[in-house]
XYZ file of C-alpha atoms in Angstrom:
739
model
C 4.630 -5.001 30.043
C 4.483 -8.604 30.617
C 5.802 -11.030 27.611
C 3.319 -13.160 26.035
C 3.245 -16.264 23.886
C 0.020 -15.482 21.834
C -0.215 -18.973 20.222
C -0.741 -20.953 23.181
C -1.886 -18.885 26.059
C -3.723 -15.730 26.828
C -2.633 -12.778 28.990
C -1.831 -13.207 32.888
C -4.313 -11.954 35.310
C -4.894 -8.353 35.440
C -7.407 -5.864 37.184
C -10.919 -5.936 36.312
C -10.479 -8.757 33.697
C -8.173 -6.302 31.653
C -5.417 -8.202 29.907
C -1.903 -6.180 29.657
C 0.191 -7.225 26.546
C 3.720 -6.457 25.472
C 3.795 -3.774 22.606
C 5.764 -5.389 19.683
C 9.201 -3.825 19.531
C 8.281 -1.674 22.459
C 10.821 1.001 23.018
C 12.375 1.029 26.730
C 13.895 4.190 26.940
C 11.798 7.538 28.033
C 13.957 9.894 26.310
C 12.403 12.008 23.709
C 13.075 10.488 20.097
C 15.006 12.495 18.260
C 13.459 13.513 14.613
C 16.885 13.786 12.920
C 20.427 12.804 13.775
C 22.435 15.549 12.268
C 25.455 17.327 13.948
C 27.589 20.129 13.151
C 30.198 17.937 11.226
C 27.458 16.103 9.345
C 25.994 19.826 8.226
C 29.459 20.728 7.222
C 30.011 17.456 5.215
C 26.648 18.142 3.460
C 27.532 21.628 2.474
C 30.727 20.468 1.268
C 29.145 17.577 -0.732
C 26.739 20.187 -2.324
C 29.478 22.323 -3.505
C 31.223 19.169 -5.134
C 27.864 18.147 -6.784
C 27.484 21.571 -8.258
C 31.019 21.482 -9.609
C 30.331 17.951 -11.046
C 27.031 19.171 -12.515
C 28.384 21.988 -14.495
C 31.765 20.902 -15.601
C 31.696 20.798 -19.425
C 33.365 17.681 -21.191
C 33.764 16.248 -24.351
C 31.976 13.116 -25.413
C 34.944 10.625 -24.952
C 35.498 12.114 -21.446
C 31.815 11.898 -20.506
C 31.818 8.251 -21.243
C 34.759 7.777 -19.156
C 33.159 9.699 -16.240
C 30.256 7.415 -16.380
C 31.974 4.557 -16.330
C 33.719 5.885 -13.177
C 30.564 6.581 -11.721
C 29.206 3.250 -12.461
C 32.361 1.568 -10.744
C 31.915 3.913 -7.836
C 28.358 2.775 -7.467
C 29.232 -0.972 -7.524
C 32.016 -0.402 -4.951
C 29.645 1.205 -2.582
C 26.861 -1.120 -3.356
C 28.907 -4.112 -1.768
C 28.754 -1.858 1.590
C 25.924 -2.179 3.858
C 26.595 0.956 5.979
C 24.105 4.197 6.319
C 26.990 6.080 4.738
C 27.240 4.168 1.614
C 23.723 4.723 1.138
C 24.008 8.199 1.662
C 26.872 8.162 -0.993
C 25.018 6.360 -3.615
C 22.203 9.084 -3.182
C 24.630 11.988 -3.676
C 26.031 10.040 -6.563
C 22.691 9.706 -8.092
C 21.662 13.308 -7.474
C 24.822 14.386 -8.985
C 24.491 12.364 -12.063
C 20.690 13.296 -12.541
C 21.620 17.109 -12.011
C 24.580 16.713 -14.746
C 21.978 14.951 -16.845
C 19.252 17.760 -16.642
C 21.903 20.723 -17.068
C 22.924 19.000 -20.313
C 19.411 18.591 -21.293
C 18.461 22.211 -20.653
C 21.377 23.963 -21.756
C 22.427 21.607 -24.774
C 19.405 19.935 -26.159
C 16.820 22.597 -25.884
C 16.107 24.129 -29.536
C 16.159 28.215 -29.759
C 13.514 27.961 -32.826
C 9.885 27.297 -32.737
C 8.851 24.016 -34.685
C 6.745 20.913 -34.249
C 9.962 19.104 -32.939
C 10.635 21.848 -30.627
C 6.975 21.539 -29.035
C 7.311 17.657 -28.580
C 10.900 18.083 -27.014
C 9.521 20.524 -24.779
C 6.613 18.001 -23.509
C 9.220 15.450 -23.065
C 11.485 17.613 -21.133
C 8.788 18.782 -18.987
C 8.085 14.997 -18.158
C 11.400 14.626 -17.309
C 11.857 17.514 -15.074
C 8.796 16.175 -13.139
C 10.262 12.794 -12.744
C 13.597 14.142 -11.687
C 11.605 16.304 -9.239
C 9.881 13.262 -7.663
C 13.224 11.479 -7.418
C 14.746 14.088 -5.529
C 11.767 14.616 -3.137
C 11.564 10.771 -2.649
C 15.320 10.995 -1.544
C 14.727 13.589 0.823
C 11.928 11.753 2.427
C 13.828 8.295 2.636
C 17.285 9.755 3.387
C 16.750 9.416 7.225
C 13.697 7.225 8.250
C 12.952 7.749 11.919
C 13.327 4.292 13.726
C 10.173 5.110 16.066
C 9.037 2.123 18.243
C 5.953 2.054 20.631
C 6.377 4.011 23.809
C 5.534 1.738 26.809
C 2.212 2.785 28.814
C 2.287 3.963 32.129
C 2.306 1.182 34.927
C -0.825 2.647 36.588
C -3.824 1.378 34.512
C -5.821 4.188 36.490
C -3.787 6.829 34.199
C -4.953 5.394 30.897
C -7.360 7.597 29.213
C -10.827 7.215 27.435
C -11.106 6.226 24.012
C -13.930 6.217 21.222
C -13.543 3.697 18.515
C -15.262 4.950 15.458
C -16.102 2.202 12.511
C -17.655 3.920 9.494
C -19.804 2.000 7.250
C -22.098 2.966 4.371
C -22.941 0.124 1.810
C -20.391 -2.807 2.671
C -21.765 -6.105 3.563
C -22.477 -7.004 7.302
C -20.034 -9.885 6.741
C -17.405 -7.666 6.094
C -18.114 -5.256 9.114
C -18.533 -7.820 11.703
C -14.894 -9.035 12.229
C -13.684 -5.506 12.595
C -16.631 -4.805 15.330
C -15.834 -7.987 17.364
C -11.804 -7.366 17.144
C -12.294 -3.878 18.162
C -14.698 -4.585 21.230
C -11.982 -7.002 22.241
C -9.034 -4.753 22.290
C -6.981 -4.955 25.578
C -8.171 -1.565 27.389
C -9.821 -0.860 30.361
C -13.643 -1.745 29.735
C -15.059 1.622 31.504
C -12.725 3.679 29.084
C -13.415 2.016 25.658
C -16.695 2.730 23.678
C -16.679 1.197 20.022
C -19.221 2.895 17.861
C -20.355 1.328 14.510
C -21.449 4.491 12.340
C -23.927 3.244 9.918
C -24.516 5.739 6.954
C -26.554 3.024 5.167
C -29.183 3.264 8.355
C -29.692 -0.707 8.066
C -31.730 -2.555 10.634
C -29.354 -5.697 10.235
C -26.604 -3.532 11.500
C -28.467 -2.145 14.527
C -29.267 -5.524 15.436
C -25.996 -6.993 15.171
C -24.535 -3.696 17.172
C -27.043 -4.507 19.974
C -25.886 -8.193 20.024
C -22.463 -7.399 19.959
C -22.493 -4.774 22.835
C -21.312 -1.846 20.825
C -22.982 1.650 20.191
C -24.858 1.984 16.853
C -24.950 5.536 15.524
C -26.643 6.811 12.574
C -27.729 10.405 11.120
C -30.464 11.602 8.973
C -28.355 12.263 6.002
C -24.999 11.574 4.342
C -23.637 15.241 3.835
C -19.961 14.994 3.332
C -19.718 11.247 3.092
C -17.177 9.584 5.676
C -15.983 12.967 6.932
C -19.405 13.897 7.801
C -20.256 10.681 9.501
C -17.010 10.729 11.608
C -17.699 14.207 12.559
C -21.314 13.600 13.436
C -20.005 10.967 15.933
C -17.261 13.158 17.204
C -20.028 15.532 18.283
C -22.057 13.076 20.337
C -19.124 11.310 22.120
C -16.761 12.246 24.978
C -13.556 10.126 24.866
C -10.418 11.940 25.218
C -9.030 9.943 22.023
C -10.567 8.644 18.785
C -9.421 5.416 17.231
C -10.727 5.015 13.662
C -10.950 1.774 11.377
C -12.329 1.377 8.031
C -14.973 -1.305 8.444
C -12.739 -3.882 6.880
C -9.662 -3.174 9.012
C -9.485 -5.614 11.810
C -7.394 -4.329 14.869
C -5.184 -6.757 16.924
C -5.883 -6.714 20.915
C -2.895 -4.941 21.613
C -3.631 -1.918 19.012
C -4.393 0.642 21.662
C -1.410 -0.257 23.912
C 0.904 0.008 21.117
C -0.397 3.462 19.563
C -1.121 5.323 22.715
C 2.079 5.529 24.530
C 3.213 8.419 22.351
C 0.097 10.325 22.810
C 0.318 10.074 26.364
C 4.016 11.142 26.421
C 3.595 14.056 24.209
C 0.689 16.346 24.782
C 1.423 18.341 21.515
C 0.965 14.848 19.578
C -2.314 14.899 17.509
C -2.193 11.680 15.571
C -0.373 8.149 15.713
C -0.831 6.603 12.463
C -0.136 2.768 12.075
C 0.512 0.815 8.674
C -2.757 -0.344 6.533
C -1.576 -4.060 6.196
C -3.725 -6.181 4.005
C -4.076 -9.942 4.724
C -5.545 -10.309 1.397
C -3.308 -9.937 -2.041
C -3.905 -6.814 -4.112
C -4.988 -7.221 -7.712
C -1.399 -7.061 -9.042
C -0.004 -9.680 -6.505
C -3.144 -11.795 -7.200
C -3.492 -11.665 -10.948
C 0.106 -11.749 -11.657
C 0.716 -14.458 -8.870
C 3.404 -12.612 -7.377
C 2.062 -12.633 -3.662
C 4.862 -13.584 -0.898
C 7.406 -12.831 -3.479
C 7.385 -9.403 -4.661
C 6.218 -6.293 -2.299
C 2.415 -5.359 -2.596
C 1.605 -1.917 -4.193
C 1.186 -0.461 -0.751
C 4.227 -1.651 0.843
C 6.495 1.292 -0.085
C 4.262 4.062 1.164
C 3.812 2.363 4.484
C 7.442 0.981 4.712
C 9.620 4.012 3.518
C 7.475 6.941 2.847
C 5.469 7.098 5.928
C 8.579 6.667 8.398
C 10.539 9.301 6.168
C 7.572 11.840 6.617
C 7.772 11.068 10.446
C 11.354 12.408 10.396
C 10.057 15.844 9.075
C 6.985 15.889 11.464
C 4.988 15.357 8.445
C 3.365 11.899 8.592
C -0.422 12.123 7.830
C -3.846 10.436 8.608
C -4.547 7.543 6.248
C -8.205 7.455 7.210
C -7.829 4.225 9.332
C -5.783 2.235 11.758
C -4.914 5.415 13.675
C -5.614 7.171 17.221
C -6.369 10.889 16.938
C -6.516 13.369 20.061
C -9.827 15.201 20.365
C -8.669 18.299 21.227
C -6.521 18.481 17.917
C -9.287 17.255 16.072
C -11.720 20.103 17.573
C -9.196 22.580 17.175
C -9.202 22.109 13.242
C -12.990 21.853 13.369
C -13.153 18.142 12.811
C -12.425 16.029 10.116
C -11.926 18.243 6.875
C -14.749 17.975 4.539
C -13.478 20.373 1.801
C -11.944 17.617 -0.198
C -12.586 13.936 -0.727
C -9.058 12.943 0.648
C -10.452 13.903 4.359
C -7.679 12.075 6.043
C -4.457 13.756 4.566
C -6.316 17.221 4.487
C -7.116 16.970 8.109
C -3.397 16.119 9.104
C -2.254 19.204 6.944
C -4.750 21.508 8.999
C -3.454 19.945 12.232
C 0.206 20.644 10.906
C -0.743 24.339 10.330
C -2.064 24.803 13.746
C 1.215 23.515 15.208
C 0.208 20.010 16.141
C 2.724 17.051 15.665
C 2.025 13.721 14.200
C 3.831 10.290 14.611
C 4.027 7.074 12.559
C 4.646 3.767 14.111
C 5.799 1.173 11.630
C 4.150 -1.785 13.514
C 1.263 -3.484 11.944
C -1.446 -3.513 14.490
C -4.483 -4.031 12.131
C -5.217 -5.774 8.930
C -7.711 -5.397 5.998
C -8.864 -6.227 2.780
C -6.982 -5.193 -0.622
C -9.376 -4.102 -3.277
C -10.203 -7.220 -5.052
C -10.293 -6.285 -8.733
C -8.119 -4.001 -10.767
C -11.211 -1.755 -11.631
C -11.668 -1.430 -7.932
C -8.154 -0.334 -7.234
C -8.147 2.178 -10.064
C -11.345 3.723 -8.894
C -10.002 3.879 -5.311
C -6.862 5.597 -6.659
C -8.831 8.003 -8.622
C -10.635 9.214 -5.592
C -7.157 9.673 -3.818
C -5.689 11.387 -6.979
C -8.690 13.739 -7.175
C -8.650 14.583 -3.496
C -4.720 15.444 -3.368
C -5.444 17.656 -6.451
C -8.320 19.310 -4.375
C -6.071 20.085 -1.458
C -3.213 21.273 -3.836
C -5.814 23.849 -5.189
C -7.577 24.919 -2.064
C -5.204 24.570 0.715
C -1.669 24.387 -1.028
C 0.901 23.381 1.385
C 3.278 25.703 -0.538
C 1.242 28.665 0.672
C -0.142 29.882 3.827
C 1.270 29.815 7.443
C 2.137 27.100 9.989
C 4.285 24.703 8.004
C 7.895 24.347 8.061
C 9.958 23.894 4.486
C 10.390 20.139 5.159
C 6.706 19.788 5.889
C 5.758 21.676 2.858
C 8.127 19.863 0.464
C 6.870 16.525 2.189
C 3.163 17.405 1.299
C 4.058 18.754 -2.238
C 5.903 15.324 -2.789
C 2.534 13.309 -1.635
C 0.299 15.645 -3.927
C 2.538 15.735 -6.912
C 2.860 11.853 -6.969
C -1.031 11.791 -8.359
C -0.150 14.242 -11.210
C 2.114 11.225 -12.919
C -0.642 10.530 -15.392
C 0.544 12.892 -18.003
C 4.194 12.284 -17.777
C 3.672 8.572 -17.756
C 1.698 8.798 -21.005
C 4.196 11.064 -22.353
C 6.986 8.203 -21.711
C 4.776 5.638 -23.290
C 4.055 7.474 -26.569
C 7.696 9.329 -26.906
C 9.376 6.716 -29.117
C 6.347 6.695 -31.423
C 7.369 10.532 -32.659
C 10.570 9.082 -33.874
C 9.810 5.610 -35.241
C 6.664 6.491 -37.009
C 6.849 10.235 -37.673
C 10.690 10.733 -37.775
C 10.416 13.765 -35.330
C 13.441 14.553 -33.575
C 12.369 15.312 -30.007
C 15.835 14.972 -28.352
C 18.083 17.371 -30.065
C 21.296 15.715 -29.498
C 23.655 12.922 -30.812
C 22.371 9.351 -30.041
C 25.842 8.737 -28.323
C 25.801 11.972 -26.296
C 22.154 10.954 -25.102
C 23.707 7.555 -23.987
C 26.679 9.227 -22.342
C 24.312 11.558 -20.212
C 20.970 9.660 -20.113
C 22.066 6.077 -19.247
C 23.863 7.165 -16.057
C 20.812 9.005 -14.633
C 18.599 6.063 -15.423
C 21.205 3.616 -13.993
C 21.947 5.513 -10.738
C 18.507 6.229 -9.942
C 17.494 2.701 -10.496
C 20.130 1.060 -8.507
C 19.947 3.843 -5.801
C 16.204 3.244 -5.234
C 16.672 -0.730 -5.326
C 19.204 0.148 -2.487
C 16.835 2.412 -0.292
C 13.317 1.050 -1.428
C 14.095 -2.513 -2.406
C 12.512 -4.386 0.521
C 9.461 -2.378 -0.276
C 9.267 -1.894 -3.939
C 11.093 -3.723 -6.540
C 12.748 -2.063 -9.475
C 10.431 -1.093 -12.505
C 7.097 -2.147 -10.794
C 6.311 1.722 -9.884
C 6.099 1.918 -13.784
C 3.612 -0.694 -13.978
C 1.537 0.803 -11.294
C 1.663 4.570 -12.771
C 0.759 2.657 -16.209
C -2.286 1.364 -14.919
C -3.492 4.559 -13.523
C -2.084 7.152 -16.059
C -5.260 7.458 -18.062
C -7.611 7.386 -15.446
C -6.114 9.858 -13.009
C -4.939 12.607 -15.624
C -8.480 13.545 -16.131
C -9.762 13.753 -12.532
C -6.734 15.749 -11.390
C -7.015 18.285 -14.178
C -10.403 18.757 -13.584
C -9.677 19.260 -9.734
C -7.335 21.885 -10.367
C -9.757 23.925 -12.651
C -12.960 23.250 -10.486
C -11.689 21.849 -7.077
C -15.550 21.566 -5.622
C -16.557 19.187 -8.200
C -16.272 15.159 -7.535
C -17.815 13.004 -5.046
C -16.678 10.530 -2.414
C -16.914 7.035 -3.826
C -16.709 4.091 -1.454
C -14.044 1.253 -2.585
C -15.849 -1.873 -2.697
C -14.367 -4.549 -0.383
C -15.292 -8.222 0.346
C -16.409 -8.951 -3.424
C -16.055 -12.238 -4.696
C -14.849 -12.991 -8.273
C -16.873 -16.008 -9.285
C -14.967 -16.858 -12.664
C -11.734 -15.874 -14.480
C -12.155 -13.051 -16.832
C -10.442 -10.368 -18.841
C -11.581 -6.973 -17.780
C -11.122 -5.193 -21.409
C -12.921 -2.270 -20.113
C -10.346 -1.084 -17.677
C -7.657 -2.423 -19.915
C -8.640 -0.493 -22.912
C -6.003 2.421 -22.580
C -3.289 -0.226 -21.830
C -4.394 -2.152 -25.147
C -4.387 0.964 -27.053
C -0.930 2.158 -26.027
C 0.387 -1.209 -26.636
C -0.908 -1.137 -29.940
C 0.676 1.947 -30.826
C 4.127 0.977 -29.311
C 3.746 -2.370 -31.583
C 3.089 -0.149 -34.558
C 6.037 2.011 -33.839
C 8.256 -0.896 -33.357
C 7.447 -2.286 -36.745
C 7.946 0.990 -38.332
C 11.259 1.150 -36.534
C 12.429 -2.348 -37.664
C 11.432 -1.445 -41.272
C 13.165 1.691 -41.271
C 16.323 -0.240 -39.765
C 16.124 -2.939 -42.427
C 15.815 -0.299 -45.109
C 18.341 1.748 -44.021
C 16.475 4.942 -44.169
C 17.196 6.424 -40.528
C 20.072 6.794 -38.386
C 20.941 3.407 -36.819
C 21.942 4.736 -33.148
C 18.713 6.715 -33.103
C 16.558 3.893 -34.195
C 18.421 1.657 -31.698
C 17.698 3.782 -28.773
C 13.985 4.388 -29.688
C 13.452 0.603 -30.265
C 14.745 -0.184 -27.067
C 12.559 2.493 -25.518
C 9.320 0.847 -27.269
C 10.301 -2.551 -26.197
C 10.593 -1.215 -22.355
C 7.234 0.350 -22.778
C 5.753 -2.928 -24.183
C 7.015 -4.986 -21.057
C 5.538 -2.471 -18.930
C 2.301 -2.274 -20.807
C 1.946 -6.118 -20.870
C 2.277 -6.377 -17.290
C -0.569 -3.900 -16.962
C -2.617 -6.129 -19.401
C -1.842 -8.964 -17.449
C -3.156 -7.426 -14.184
C -6.503 -7.128 -15.718
C -6.785 -10.652 -16.145
C -8.791 -11.354 -12.946
C -8.371 -14.681 -11.173
C -11.283 -16.215 -9.273
C -11.953 -15.564 -5.756
C -14.775 -17.783 -4.410
C -14.010 -18.192 -0.793
C -16.496 -16.236 1.224
C -13.726 -14.947 3.402
C -10.109 -14.651 2.905
C -7.834 -17.146 4.667
C -4.831 -16.071 6.770
C -1.993 -18.292 7.158
C -1.560 -19.092 10.975
C -0.107 -21.971 12.783
C -2.072 -22.528 16.109
C -2.147 -25.593 18.187
C -5.767 -26.902 17.965
C -7.799 -30.284 18.320
C -10.443 -32.028 16.194
C -12.971 -33.681 18.227
C -15.039 -36.198 16.243
C -18.506 -37.454 16.278
C -17.658 -41.066 17.849
C -16.084 -38.847 20.698
C -12.323 -39.223 19.568
C -9.793 -36.529 19.604
C -7.188 -35.646 17.015
C -4.300 -33.132 17.863
C -3.645 -30.948 15.159
C -2.229 -27.693 14.001
C -3.887 -24.954 11.832
C -2.095 -24.099 8.435
C -4.662 -21.256 7.507
C -7.899 -19.659 9.145
C -10.729 -18.006 7.867
C -14.111 -16.962 9.003
C -15.500 -19.634 7.036
C -13.176 -22.379 7.622
C -9.754 -23.830 8.266
C -6.992 -26.208 6.985
C -5.383 -28.168 9.703
C -2.761 -30.894 9.589
C -3.549 -33.836 11.789
C -1.022 -35.829 13.820
C -1.703 -39.437 12.576
C -4.346 -41.076 10.352
C -7.350 -38.843 10.226
C -9.686 -41.606 8.490
C -12.354 -38.595 7.990
C -15.309 -38.770 5.521
C -16.746 -36.126 3.117
C -19.193 -34.067 5.072
C -18.375 -35.482 8.312
C -19.286 -33.334 11.123
C -16.346 -32.159 13.623
C -15.653 -29.612 16.257
C -12.471 -27.716 16.033
C -10.755 -26.435 19.067
C -8.315 -23.473 18.927
C -6.234 -22.991 22.065
C -5.721 -19.121 22.091
C -5.779 -16.473 24.999
C -6.253 -19.083 27.414
C -9.665 -20.195 26.305
C -11.208 -23.119 24.129
C -14.283 -22.891 22.222
C -15.186 -25.930 20.220
C -16.420 -24.483 16.632
C -18.874 -26.795 14.731
C -17.713 -27.713 11.278
C -18.031 -29.972 8.522
C -15.077 -31.887 6.527
C -15.019 -30.787 2.884
C -11.565 -32.221 1.774
C -8.847 -34.278 2.986
C -5.547 -34.962 1.505
C -3.117 -37.289 3.364
C -2.658 -35.509 6.855
C -4.247 -32.100 5.657
C -8.136 -31.586 6.489
C -10.065 -28.813 5.409
C -13.150 -27.889 7.068
C -16.085 -25.476 6.843
C -17.505 -23.837 9.845
C -21.310 -24.349 10.269
C -23.831 -22.245 12.375
C -21.433 -20.511 14.816
C -22.883 -18.720 17.868
C -21.715 -15.153 18.337
C -19.204 -16.300 21.286
C -17.866 -18.818 18.952
C -17.584 -16.181 16.210
C -15.827 -13.748 18.557
C -13.420 -16.469 19.624
C -12.531 -17.404 16.087
C -12.069 -13.522 15.051
C -9.843 -13.118 18.077
C -7.799 -16.223 17.091
C -7.279 -14.996 13.314
C -6.905 -11.193 14.063
C -6.374 -10.421 17.530
C -3.091 -11.891 18.362
C -0.315 -8.982 18.780
C 2.292 -10.614 16.604
C -0.267 -11.458 13.751
C 1.230 -9.394 11.006
C 5.048 -9.214 12.101
C 7.288 -10.747 9.383
C 5.052 -10.781 6.754
C 7.874 -9.572 4.224
C 10.384 -12.135 5.169
C 9.541 -14.185 1.869
C 10.005 -11.328 -0.419
C 12.950 -11.933 -2.961
C 15.890 -9.484 -3.079
C 15.637 -6.734 -5.506
C 17.752 -7.426 -8.569
C 16.717 -4.636 -11.316
C 17.547 -6.567 -14.299
C 16.224 -9.761 -13.168
C 13.191 -7.887 -11.932
C 12.502 -6.409 -15.436
C 12.913 -9.817 -16.757
C 10.331 -11.189 -14.348
C 7.790 -8.536 -15.202
C 8.301 -9.392 -18.885
C 7.674 -13.034 -18.271
C 4.401 -11.990 -16.294
C 3.506 -9.730 -18.966
C 3.759 -12.453 -21.834
C 1.790 -15.209 -19.675
C -0.816 -12.755 -18.900
C -1.291 -11.366 -22.537
C -1.731 -15.056 -23.367
C -4.322 -15.580 -20.712
C -6.030 -12.233 -21.946
C -6.148 -13.559 -25.450
C -7.492 -17.077 -24.385
C -10.120 -15.611 -21.805
C -11.304 -13.341 -24.709
C -11.497 -15.672 -27.551
C -12.237 -18.604 -25.623
C -14.032 -17.913 -22.468
C -14.263 -20.948 -19.903
C -17.674 -22.230 -19.336
C -18.657 -22.429 -15.657
C -17.965 -26.030 -15.495
C -14.560 -25.884 -16.643
C -13.452 -23.599 -13.554
C -12.250 -26.695 -11.555
C -10.038 -27.630 -14.104
C -8.389 -24.149 -14.782
C -8.249 -23.298 -11.132
C -7.673 -26.377 -8.865
C -7.547 -24.014 -5.765
C -11.349 -23.530 -6.507
C -11.883 -27.397 -5.772
C -10.282 -26.992 -2.334
C -12.330 -23.861 -1.443
C -15.138 -24.516 1.376
């Protein structure tokens, strides 16, 4: 494939107007990619390590020796942490597993009470929550212990060998403005024109969408009903199309021009491969990044799944379909009866069915499409509630632990994915546990406080440090607790009901492209966080009073007070995430630097470079003195893909050498060129994590506390003194700059 500088020129000439592009990070070897890299020596080492861990776990020690052992493990972890080798990472995981196993063995054999009492019941609930968390920790280690470094496989040199592809873009009630960019970019993908068909699947049956599809030159598909929601929409299109492969994009996920060339190589190389999934990259900040103002410094909520978990699943042939940004083999879909309709998570369930039938799947960690994150915390919670309900339904109606067709590793991978959404009850238990002792004096931990520290602190410290080592680039420490806390109350009921009555529940569409006109505190969605925070504050006050009065054991009080303070830090961040900040632009801006030119009314031209681009406007840096007036008409030329389309615009702001413009009355060709300039560059979404700070657990916790305090203050201010609309410009200067 030919190298290409996509910032300044288009592809070299190719047959039939088709542009060949180099797949980012394309592999050059034609040897099959090994899913695992373990030999006999490594297997023997693993067995020896397992025997050592077992001995470490069950060896009884007195309290003084246990503290010495804990100190020794801390020192070993610090020394290993200085090494950057894979062996050091594996050693840290083994050490964490050993310490956690020793803690659980001590908890079960020493702290469990034999006689029934209220304390025994409460202690059993806490122990069950701990067992769940430790099980998830071990499953996470298993998924990430050997991530598969898969890279795109090169396409055949003979374009005539490239297969036919149907592109499905399902939509129901989303706005046309949200859908237009996806359709135009999908139609502009670099693929032979006679083997690419783009289909707009409109379950809303809207005439405006039909007219746009005709204007854009894509197929418009509808059906008389909405049975089975998105899955039914895809299956209906599957029945009336003939392409060998199916590419699926949610209507807000805009593909790059190179998407198919990047994704199709492995499908052509391996006839047993049913699916190639690529990451869901979001060019707009999620509610946590936006409302807590951490975008660019802290990884987003979804980064862990697409950066660590999916590559780990690929190691065990268990990566699954995520509903968008993927290519599926038609033969595999037809083999399992189409997209699964039994649950509301049709994507993961479809992959499970494929794996049961012996098909393989692959994950390419190369972002080749970008979409919109949920705009508000309420929308995020609603989306995750559907995912949680759907995974619980799959667990109930097609349990991966049962039935034929799956390997042990696949069963465990699917089990981990499903159990993740049962975190609601354990998280609520941890948030309420210190209340039992601080308020009611209940002993839910039947052990000496110093023993609890000697065994429990190493478990917590090693798991935190090890996760920071293997996940730190994609999920900073303690942020998982914030995300789980925001969802805990809301996913508990849907998952429980799905286990009891798996056929209940309906598919709900996640709203995208919404605007937040003014800042507000969403007290409705934050109600559980506020209640839990109030309970922990009451427990903290009760504990401080008992400490002052000297009516309780000081060590037990100190442990539970620390626990309550930790809970309040996490809850404060959750409350802060419910403080919605304005998003008043009609479309999201993307930071991109492209050579461009401004043409003025008097015929002068100014050389410039874009700083950000959106479908509604742009910010450009002009070489020299611009001398432009407010609302002056200009034309912006973007030099991409060897083309130039002057885009009519109006000046809305200028500051020194920076000019902000708003596009006006774009033709379809001009809009198509703008969409390609923003979204279609093959390298558009590479390197977006470079600005993330290094994860240092204690500093991360302090940062979360700071965001929480600031956010709680903002929530109080917005609740007690809601700003009039006329004050928005003062509160949020970014609104003044928004076209």
